[in-house]
Amino acid sequence: MRIVCIGGGPAGLYFGLLMKQENPAHRITVVERNRPYDTFGWGVVFSDATMENMRAWDAETAHEIESAFNHWDDIEVLIKGRRMRTTGHGFVGIGRKKLLNILQARCEALGVELVFDREVDSDLEFPDADLIIAADGINSKIRNRYKDVFKPDLAVRPNRFIWLGTDWRYDAFTFDFRRTEHGWFQAHIYKFDENTSTFIVETTEDIFKAHGLDAADEARSIAFCEELFSEVLDGARLMSNARHLRGSAWLNFNRLICGRWSHFNGNGHVVLMGDAAHTAHFAIGSGTKLALEDAIELTRQFHNLGAAPDQIPTVLAAYEEARAVDVARIQNAARNAMEWFEVVGSRYADTLEPEQFMYSLLTRSQRISHENLRLRDKAWLENYERWFAARCGINVIADGPTVPPMFTPYTIRGVTLPNRIVVSPMAMYSAVDGMPNDFHLVHLGSRALGGAGLVFGEMTCVSPQGRITPGCLGLWNDAQAQAWKRLVDFIHTTPAKAGLQLGHSGRKGSTSVPWEGGVDQPLERGNWPVMSASPVTYLSDGAIPRQMTRDDMERVKAEFRAAAARGAAAGFDVLELHCAHGYLLSSFLSPLTNRRRDEFGGVAENRARYPLDIFRAVRAVWPHERPISVRLSCHDWTEGGNTPEDAALFARLFKAAGADMIDCSSGQVWHDDKPVYGRLYQTPFADKIRNEVGIATIAVGAISEADHANSIIAAGRADLCAIARPHLADPAWTLHEAAKIGVKSVPWPQQYLSGKTQYETNLARAAAPSAAGLMKA
Ligand SMILES: Cc1cc2nc3c(=O)[nH]c(=O)nc-3n(C[C@H](O)[C@H](O)[C@H](O)COP(=O)(O)OP(=O)(O)OC[C@H]3O[C@@H](n4cnc5c(N)ncnc54)[C@H](O)[C@@H]3O)c2cc1C
Ligand SMILES: Cc1cc2nc3c(=O)[nH]c(=O)nc-3n(C[C@H](O)[C@H](O)[C@H](O)COP(=O)(O)O)c2cc1C
C-alpha cells in the first residue's frame, strides 16, 4: 500500500513505523512542516498500560522509550503554606523531543521516508496514496477541509495555560497552588529527563486578564510565573520553547470530538488520528497515549483484516468502532479532571482545608476512588481517615484504628446522625386515605434496623389533592400524625433518625399506582382536579392543571404549615421540603413549567418566591433545633430548563431563608428530559452547591457501594449520601457494606449479632484465595 502520514508527531511517526514493520513492501512517507529536531513542548507522561501495549507491537521502540523514561511514584501538593505528599501513583515521563527523536530514528531504520520542512495544504497533494493519515494535530488542515464529513465539535475551554520548562529536578509530580490579589494560579510540574521538568501554569481567563497577562509578551509572562512560584522554583529559572507560537504564549485548551474519522477523497482514504481526531486535557496527561494507541489499533485492524487497498474501508470502520469507546472513556475522565482545575480557585482552594483539598485533587477524575487510594498509599489514606474522623468529633489515636468517612457521625443543628447514609425518600403507594400502616412500619423499620443514619419516609402529601396517587401517604389529619408517631417511635429504638419529606404533587397528581395503571398515567376513576404554577401538563395527554390563584397559594401554604407542625409533634428529626421532580413546588422553580407573568414567574428569583414562602412557613413551625433540607432538581436536562447554575442560585436563596441542607437530585420535571446517567451522575451538583454556596448537601443517584459513599464524603463533595434503589434490594445495605469493607465497629441490632459474625466470616472466606482453591479441590 502507499501510505502518507501528514504530520510527524507521535501519531504519524508511530503509525508509519508500525505499518512498515508489518510489511516492508508498504511505501510509507511521513510529511512534517517542522525541521527534524524542532518541536514545541517539554515532557509528556504515560501509564504502565500504554507501555505494555507498545511492547507488544514494537519491542524495540518500547525499549528505547523505556530507557529514556523517568519514573516517579509521589505526588506533592503545595497550598496555603502546606507541603503534602503521597506515594504509589506510578507515572513515567519522557521529553517530547526525545520521544519524537526515538520515533524518527526507528522510522529511518525501517525505511519509512521522512520529509521535513514541508507544509501540507491538502490531502490531494498525494493522489497516489491509498491511505492518508491526517495526523496533523489539533488544528488539522485536513480535518478542516472535510468539516462536513468529520463534523468536528471543538470547545474552547475557559482556562489559560502556558507550557514552560525548568531545569529544577522535582522528585514528585508537584501541584503548586498560589493565590494572588486577583485569584488562584496552579502549576503542574513533573520531571521528564535527567535535567528538566515540565512546568505548566494555569489560571482562569479573568484572573489572567486582571494581571494584564493578555498584553504581556513571553518574557514578562515568564517573569511573572517565576515570581509567583519562586518558593517551589527555589531560584531555578523558567524557560519557553514555544517560539513558533504567534502572540501570547498563553493558550486555551481545545476539547475536540469528531462525528466521523474517515473519508474517501476520490483517490484514497483519509483517516484522522491523534489530536486531529480527539483531544484529552493535560490534567490527566493522556493525549500522547491516545495518539499512540490510535496508531496501534489501526495497525491491529490491518493485521487482522488484511493490509490491501480493497480492505481499507472495512479496516477503517473497525478502527473507528474499536477506538470510539476507549477515547470516550478517557475523554470523560479528562473532562472531570479539567473541570476540577477550571473551578478549583472559586470552589475548593479557599473553602477546603489543605488535607481535604488534596483528597479532592487526587480523586478529581472520579476514576480513582477511596479504596483505590488505599491500594496506592495505605498509610496516607489511613492518616486522612483519622484526620477526617477527628474533624467529626471522634477521639482518634495516632496509628490506631480508622473510621471510614461514611461511618463518621454528622451533626446539623441539634441533630446528630450516627453515620452519613440516608434512606432516600421512596414512594411505596401502599396507603389508604394517606394513612401509614403495618407495611410502612415494617418497611421503614427494617431499613432503620439496617444501619442507615437517617431514614426518610416517602413524599408525604399535605392534602388529599396533593397526592400523586390514591396510595400515597399523607399528614393532613391527626389520625395520620398518630400513625406516623408509631413509626417514628420505632425508628428511634434504633440509632437512626427519622426524616419527613413533605410535598404536593401539583400537575403530576391524580395518577394511578404504577403497578395498576402505569407510571404517571391519569387515574381511570376517581380523579381529582390538579393545579400547578401554570397550565402545563407533564404527559402530553395528561390532565391540564389549573393555574394556581393567590387563594390556592395561601391555602396550600397553610396545609404545608399544618403538616410540618404535625410532623414535629410526631417526633421527626429532619424535615425535607420536596421542591424537585416536577411536583408543585418544582413546577414554580422551572421555567419550563412556570409561565406566570405575576411576581411568581419570570426570572429565577421570582420563580423561587412561592417555594421560599412555603419554606419560611414551615421553618416557622418546625423546631429550631431540628434541620430542614430542600430537595431540588438541580438540572432539568432539557433545553431552556434549569441548569446547575440555577440550582446554585436557588440553594443560596433557601440558605438565606434558613435551610440547612440541599438534597441534590435532578430531572423528572419535563417528560422528554435527557439525563446523562452514570455512576454518581448527580454528585457534581452536590459538590458545586456545597462548595460554591457553602451549605451542606446530600448526594443522591447511582451511589451503590461503600467505596462511592466514602469517596464522596471524604472529598467534601457532599455531607450525606442518600441511597434509594439499593435499599429496596437490601434493607441492611449499610450494615452489609460496612462488613464488605471490613468495618466491624458499626453496631448491628443486638438481636442480630450472631448473623453479623457469620456474615463477616463468610465474606472473609469468600475473599481468601486459598479458601477458593480448597473449595475447587
Ligand atoms: C500543555 C500540554 C501538556 C501536555 N502534556 C501531555 C502529557 O503529559 N502527556 C500526554 O500524553 N500528552 C500531553 N499533551 C498532549 C500531546 O502533546 C498531544 O496529545 C500529542 O502530541 C498528540 O499527538 P499527535 O501526533 O496527534 O499531534 P501533534 O503532536 O500535535 O503532532 C502534529 C504534527 O503535525 C505537524 N503538522 C501540523 N500541520 C501540518 C501541516 N499542514 N503540514 C505538515 N505538518 C503539519 C505539526 O508540526 C506536528 O509535528 C499535552 C499537551 C499540552 C498542550
Ligand atoms: C420506587 C421509588 C420511589 C421514589 N419516590 C420518591 C419520593 O417519594 N420522593 C423523592 O424525592 N424521590 C423519590 N424517588 C427518587 C429517589 O429518592 C432517588 O432520588 C433516586 O431513586 C436515585 O437514587 P438511587 O440511584 O439510589 O435509586 C423514588 C425512587 C424510587 C426508585
GROMACS .gro file of N, CA, C and O in nm, residues 37 101 114 135 146 206 217 223 247 249 269 275 373 381 386 470 490 527 558 563 577-578 584 588 690 744 750 756:
model
  112
   37TYR      N    1   1.442   1.842   1.440
   37TYR     CA    2   1.457   1.849   1.585
   37TYR      C    3   1.389   1.971   1.645
   37TYR      O    4   1.414   2.011   1.757
  101ASN      N    5   1.241   1.195   1.860
  101ASN     CA    6   1.369   1.151   1.804
  101ASN      C    7   1.376   0.999   1.797
  101ASN      O    8   1.423   0.941   1.699
  114LEU      N    9   1.099   1.008   0.558
  114LEU     CA   10   1.062   1.124   0.640
  114LEU      C   11   1.090   1.251   0.560
  114LEU      O   12   1.203   1.272   0.516
  135ALA      N   13  -0.261   1.319   1.062
  135ALA     CA   14  -0.207   1.322   1.199
  135ALA      C   15  -0.146   1.459   1.221
  135ALA      O   16  -0.037   1.473   1.277
  146TYR      N   17  -1.260   1.886   0.539
  146TYR     CA   18  -1.379   1.799   0.528
  146TYR      C   19  -1.467   1.812   0.653
  146TYR      O   20  -1.516   1.712   0.705
  206ASP      N   21  -1.038   3.546   3.366
  206ASP     CA   22  -1.049   3.678   3.431
  206ASP      C   23  -0.926   3.709   3.517
  206ASP      O   24  -0.881   3.824   3.520
  217ASP      N   25   0.422   3.998   2.690
  217ASP     CA   26   0.494   3.910   2.599
  217ASP      C   27   0.547   3.791   2.679
  217ASP      O   28   0.527   3.781   2.800
  223ALA      N   29   0.856   3.598   3.367
  223ALA     CA   30   0.899   3.668   3.489
  223ALA      C   31   0.789   3.664   3.595
  223ALA      O   32   0.814   3.640   3.713
  247GLY      N   33   0.191   3.572   1.902
  247GLY     CA   34   0.115   3.639   2.008
  247GLY      C   35   0.144   3.578   2.143
  247GLY      O   36   0.255   3.534   2.171
  249ALA      N   37   0.184   3.349   2.463
  249ALA     CA   38   0.222   3.210   2.482
  249ALA      C   39   0.120   3.137   2.569
  249ALA      O   40   0.134   3.019   2.595
  269HIS      N   41  -0.818   0.697   0.080
  269HIS     CA   42  -0.895   0.714   0.204
  269HIS      C   43  -0.818   0.802   0.302
  269HIS      O   44  -0.699   0.782   0.324
  275ASP      N   45  -0.441   1.389   1.794
  275ASP     CA   46  -0.507   1.516   1.827
  275ASP      C   47  -0.595   1.569   1.713
  275ASP      O   48  -0.683   1.651   1.738
  373LEU      N   49  -0.718   0.464   4.646
  373LEU     CA   50  -0.613   0.540   4.715
  373LEU      C   51  -0.549   0.454   4.824
  373LEU      O   52  -0.429   0.461   4.849
  381LEU      N   53  -0.371   0.722   5.330
  381LEU     CA   54  -0.517   0.719   5.337
  381LEU      C   55  -0.566   0.702   5.481
  381LEU      O   56  -0.661   0.767   5.525
  386ARG      N   57  -0.813   0.931   5.968
  386ARG     CA   58  -0.805   0.975   6.109
  386ARG      C   59  -0.830   1.126   6.117
  386ARG      O   60  -0.901   1.174   6.205
  470PRO      N   61  -5.369   0.751   4.468
  470PRO     CA   62  -5.451   0.723   4.587
  470PRO      C   63  -5.373   0.644   4.692
  470PRO      O   64  -5.415   0.638   4.808
  490PHE      N   65  -4.068   0.377   6.656
  490PHE     CA   66  -3.994   0.254   6.630
  490PHE      C   67  -3.854   0.287   6.578
  490PHE      O   68  -3.754   0.230   6.623
  527ASN      N   69  -6.071   1.060   3.970
  527ASN     CA   70  -5.972   1.169   3.954
  527ASN      C   71  -6.007   1.288   4.040
  527ASN      O   72  -6.123   1.307   4.077
  558ALA      N   73  -5.089   2.704   5.404
  558ALA     CA   74  -5.142   2.668   5.535
  558ALA      C   75  -5.136   2.515   5.554
  558ALA      O   76  -5.108   2.466   5.664
  563ALA      N   77  -4.901   2.051   5.822
  563ALA     CA   78  -4.837   1.919   5.811
  563ALA      C   79  -4.701   1.921   5.882
  563ALA      O   80  -4.664   1.825   5.951
  577LEU      N   81  -3.827   1.955   5.240
  577LEU     CA   82  -3.929   2.016   5.155
  577LEU      C   83  -3.902   1.968   5.012
  577LEU      O   84  -3.792   1.993   4.957
  578HIS      N   85  -4.000   1.900   4.953
  578HIS     CA   86  -3.981   1.842   4.819
  578HIS      C   87  -4.005   1.949   4.714
  578HIS      O   88  -4.119   1.983   4.683
  584LEU      N   89  -4.546   2.014   4.272
  584LEU     CA   90  -4.598   2.151   4.278
  584LEU      C   91  -4.489   2.258   4.294
  584LEU      O   92  -4.482   2.353   4.214
  588PHE      N   93  -4.295   2.558   4.013
  588PHE     CA   94  -4.271   2.702   4.022
  588PHE      C   95  -4.126   2.733   3.984
  588PHE      O   96  -4.097   2.835   3.921
  690ARG      N   97  -2.245   2.259   4.750
  690ARG     CA   98  -2.179   2.259   4.883
  690ARG      C   99  -2.062   2.357   4.886
  690ARG      O  100  -2.048   2.438   4.977
  744LYS      N  101  -1.593  -0.336   6.141
  744LYS     CA  102  -1.670  -0.418   6.236
  744LYS      C  103  -1.738  -0.334   6.342
  744LYS      O  104  -1.819  -0.384   6.420
  750GLN      N  105  -2.883  -0.585   6.851
  750GLN     CA  106  -2.829  -0.693   6.934
  750GLN      C  107  -2.895  -0.827   6.903
  750GLN      O  108  -2.832  -0.932   6.914
  756LYS      N  109  -2.431  -1.127   6.230
  756LYS     CA  110  -2.317  -1.041   6.195
  756LYS      C  111  -2.189  -1.125   6.184
  756LYS      O  112  -2.117  -1.119   6.084
   0.00000   0.00000   0.00000
